[in-house]
């Protein structure tokens, strides 16, 4: 047993951090919310050069077939920096949805790997709206076992402005699509796999967002003075932040274990456990972060708000807490010992 | 990154599992906070020791089997999953022994450890005092130099197992002019020595789980001082954070309790009661998280890392997990929740309530996490 990230995985995370620290994702996030995609797309391209989008794409289609652990390492960083765009759909769920020999694999996956193709997925019932469907080339909707194309219908506004959601209009014609059903009528196993992968990537994003909220709050608590002292000296503040740190620390191993479990019997239970714990921890981090920041945190100018609304949106995206707790309950074993 | 066990570890785990299946008492032993139960538990400790399962992580010469930290964690999982008795010797095994491994003399180890491993000598931890609880450096009990040793005077309190235990270890102020962390000495003493009076204190369940210890010029030889006189704080602290700091509560107990909770939920509610189902799920998720977090810690330590303020993260997490888990079980039991001696849950609940207090309260752990892990500034105490 070796339950720790490898040096390569740590370095991978660091290189993503370096890239993102230099490219102002918060600004891109705000532009994205206005429908201005260029800054966000520049980051998208830059990350493709690091191989982020190619992680779980088969080699045959230009991918690097990395492990799901590598994938969650990347998604934690994407969540940390609040990078806008349909990352979960494109990078995590789509490759899982399209088995190697699927007719659409050749069509979409090479573009995913190279950073040219964006995907927007609708997986009913838990993913009913299409994220960023206006910029996505691969727009796929799962209805029962049938995989169909859709085009973006009415735009909906999310509490997280950078999550641009659309009503999917199934089967409609548009330039990129021929509009027909794909013919691949039986994708049940892949649907499960795609959902699990999406859930896991969302959990990792939540974890990263929660960690950013904690880090920012700790930094602020060391600087902000009231009554002549840094507010971080007050136990009322310390204890709130210590609880956030504890929840985040203990959520992280669930994400890594779920990544290991993908493909096995306990995958559904384990990704759901990870999502429940990460959502809880990130939500606590957001609520606490706002409290620690006071009114400044409640402004649209401050980056705290980007995470606060994103976290709450992600708590319900890809399955609510209740949905995932139910999946956990269904999968709880007779005993929790190893082996 | 993986969670796979190698062959050696699997073999060890299987051996433990088989032995426990064969040997765990069919009927639970009486509480070790009763005179009768204490003796039953001593015999159980001896039986464990005969199978070399009493202190698996210790070196062989002291009765252990050099088990790795991972093997120890798995041993604990098996132990509690099998419903084996609580460890009456735990204060000695998990707190005094690591101190002796780091700071004791070879003579002390040889004299003390094997008897501890067999339950022949059960130890109590005598740290707290009436004026020194969370602020342990405020302690006042004294050690005064005398021919060939020291005379201990003062008062200790809340000392678990002290009612029936044989010996105790604790800190004493050996330099009367010293303040706070300086001038303390780490001493072992006999609970039946002249000048010692033990007053049992009944806990919430009515049993004398801890005790007050009054000391009036109790003689201890130099051989029973651990480390240098005056260096007691350092001796106490270097071991508080060492890898066995994890040992205060390994995940095994909580996993076993979570398993029982899941079973109870399936028996009593199935999937009909959604309000409670969420709490059952959360308890299970948390027990699993703690198990995995521990595997991460074990990996880090095996690769040469050190355990720092994360042990406070542990403590905060499991103390909440334990209370939440038991409260959920009581909800599931409905009107039977108040019935003692039937399901074990009410007793377990009472015990879980002490978790956020002993071994450093939740507030103290939060201070440690905030200041040492997050780097927030120290404030007024
Ligand atoms: C079941 C049980 C078994 C025990 N076994 C042992 C044993 O074997 N040996 C032993 O030596 N001791 C033992 N103890 C004692 C235990 O270690 C102390 O109770 C604990 O350290 C707290 O001290 P106190 O009870 O004096 O509370 P206090 O220190 O008086 O604390 C009271 C309250 O004030 C809070 N508080 C105190 N200081 C601060 C601060 N700086 N910031 C914020 N809040 C603060 C505490 O968190 C707590 O909520 C045991 C206790 C229990 C309940």
Coordinates of C-alpha atoms in Angstrom, one line a residue, chain A residues 1-5 9 69 214 217-218 221-222 229-230 232-233 235 237-243 245-247 249-251 253-254 256-257 260 269-270 272-273 276-277 280 325 328-339, chain B residues 1-6 13 17 70 74 77-78 81 255 259 262-263 265-266 277-278 280-282 284-286 288-293 295-296 299 303 313 316-317 363 366-367 369-371 373-381:
Chain A
X1 CA 0.0 0.0 0.0
X2 CA 1.3 3.4 -0.9
X3 CA -1.5 6.0 -0.3
X4 CA 0.2 9.2 -1.3
X5 CA 0.7 11.2 -4.5
X9 CA 1.8 14.1 -9.6
X69 CA -5.6 10.0 -9.8
X214 CA -9.3 28.6 3.4
X217 CA -9.2 33.5 4.7
X218 CA -6.0 32.6 6.6
X221 CA -7.0 36.9 9.1
X222 CA -3.3 37.6 9.5
X229 CA -5.1 43.2 16.8
X230 CA -5.0 40.9 13.8
X232 CA -6.5 35.9 13.4
X233 CA -5.5 36.2 17.1
X235 CA -10.1 32.3 19.0
X237 CA -11.8 33.2 14.1
X238 CA -9.1 30.5 14.7
X239 CA -11.6 27.9 15.7
X240 CA -13.8 28.4 12.6
X241 CA -10.7 28.1 10.3
X242 CA -9.4 25.1 12.2
X243 CA -12.7 23.3 11.5
X245 CA -8.9 22.8 7.7
X246 CA -10.0 19.6 9.3
X247 CA -12.9 19.0 7.0
X249 CA -7.9 17.4 5.1
X250 CA -10.2 14.5 5.6
X251 CA -12.2 15.0 2.4
X253 CA -8.2 11.1 0.8
X254 CA -11.8 10.2 -0.2
X256 CA -7.9 9.9 -4.1
X257 CA -9.4 6.6 -3.0
X260 CA -8.4 4.4 -7.4
X269 CA -20.3 4.5 -3.7
X270 CA -16.8 5.9 -3.4
X272 CA -20.4 9.7 -4.1
X273 CA -18.7 9.6 -0.7
X276 CA -20.6 14.5 -0.3
X277 CA -17.5 15.1 1.8
X280 CA -19.6 19.7 2.8
X325 CA -25.8 9.9 0.2
X328 CA -23.4 5.7 -0.5
X329 CA -26.1 3.9 1.6
X330 CA -26.8 1.5 -1.2
X331 CA -23.1 0.6 -1.4
X332 CA -22.2 0.4 2.2
X333 CA -20.5 -2.9 2.9
X334 CA -21.0 -5.3 5.8
X335 CA -17.7 -4.3 7.2
X336 CA -15.2 -1.5 6.5
X337 CA -12.1 -3.4 7.1
X338 CA -9.5 -3.6 4.4
X339 CA -9.9 -6.8 2.4
Chain B
X1 CA -0.9 5.5 -5.4
X2 CA -2.7 2.3 -4.3
X3 CA -4.5 0.6 -1.4
X4 CA -3.2 -2.9 -2.1
X5 CA -1.7 -5.0 0.7
X6 CA 1.5 -6.9 0.0
X13 CA -3.8 -9.6 8.7
X17 CA -8.3 -12.4 11.9
X70 CA 0.4 -0.2 8.6
X74 CA -4.8 -3.2 10.2
X77 CA -9.2 -2.8 12.4
X78 CA -9.4 -6.6 12.9
X81 CA -14.2 -5.6 14.0
X255 CA -14.9 1.7 11.5
X259 CA -20.4 -1.0 10.6
X262 CA -25.1 0.5 9.2
X263 CA -26.3 -2.9 10.5
X265 CA -30.0 1.1 10.3
X266 CA -30.7 -1.8 8.0
X277 CA -30.4 7.8 6.4
X278 CA -28.4 10.9 5.6
X280 CA -26.0 7.2 8.7
X281 CA -24.4 7.9 5.3
X282 CA -22.4 10.7 6.8
X284 CA -20.0 5.9 7.3
X285 CA -18.3 8.4 5.0
X286 CA -16.5 10.0 7.9
X288 CA -14.0 5.8 5.8
X289 CA -12.3 9.2 5.5
X290 CA -10.5 8.8 8.8
X291 CA -9.3 5.3 7.7
X292 CA -8.0 6.7 4.4
X293 CA -6.5 9.7 6.0
X295 CA -3.3 5.3 5.5
X296 CA -2.0 8.6 4.1
X299 CA 2.6 6.1 4.1
X303 CA 8.7 7.4 4.0
X313 CA -6.6 17.4 13.1
X316 CA -10.9 17.0 16.2
X317 CA -12.2 14.8 13.5
X363 CA -10.7 24.0 21.8
X366 CA -8.3 24.0 17.3
X367 CA -5.7 26.4 18.7
X369 CA -4.4 23.5 14.2
X370 CA -4.9 27.3 13.7
X371 CA -1.5 28.3 15.0
X373 CA -0.9 24.2 10.8
X374 CA -2.4 27.4 9.5
X375 CA 0.1 29.8 10.9
X376 CA -2.3 32.2 12.6
X377 CA -0.8 34.5 15.2
X378 CA -0.8 33.5 18.9
X379 CA -3.2 35.6 20.9
X380 CA -3.7 36.1 24.6
X381 CA -4.3 32.9 26.6

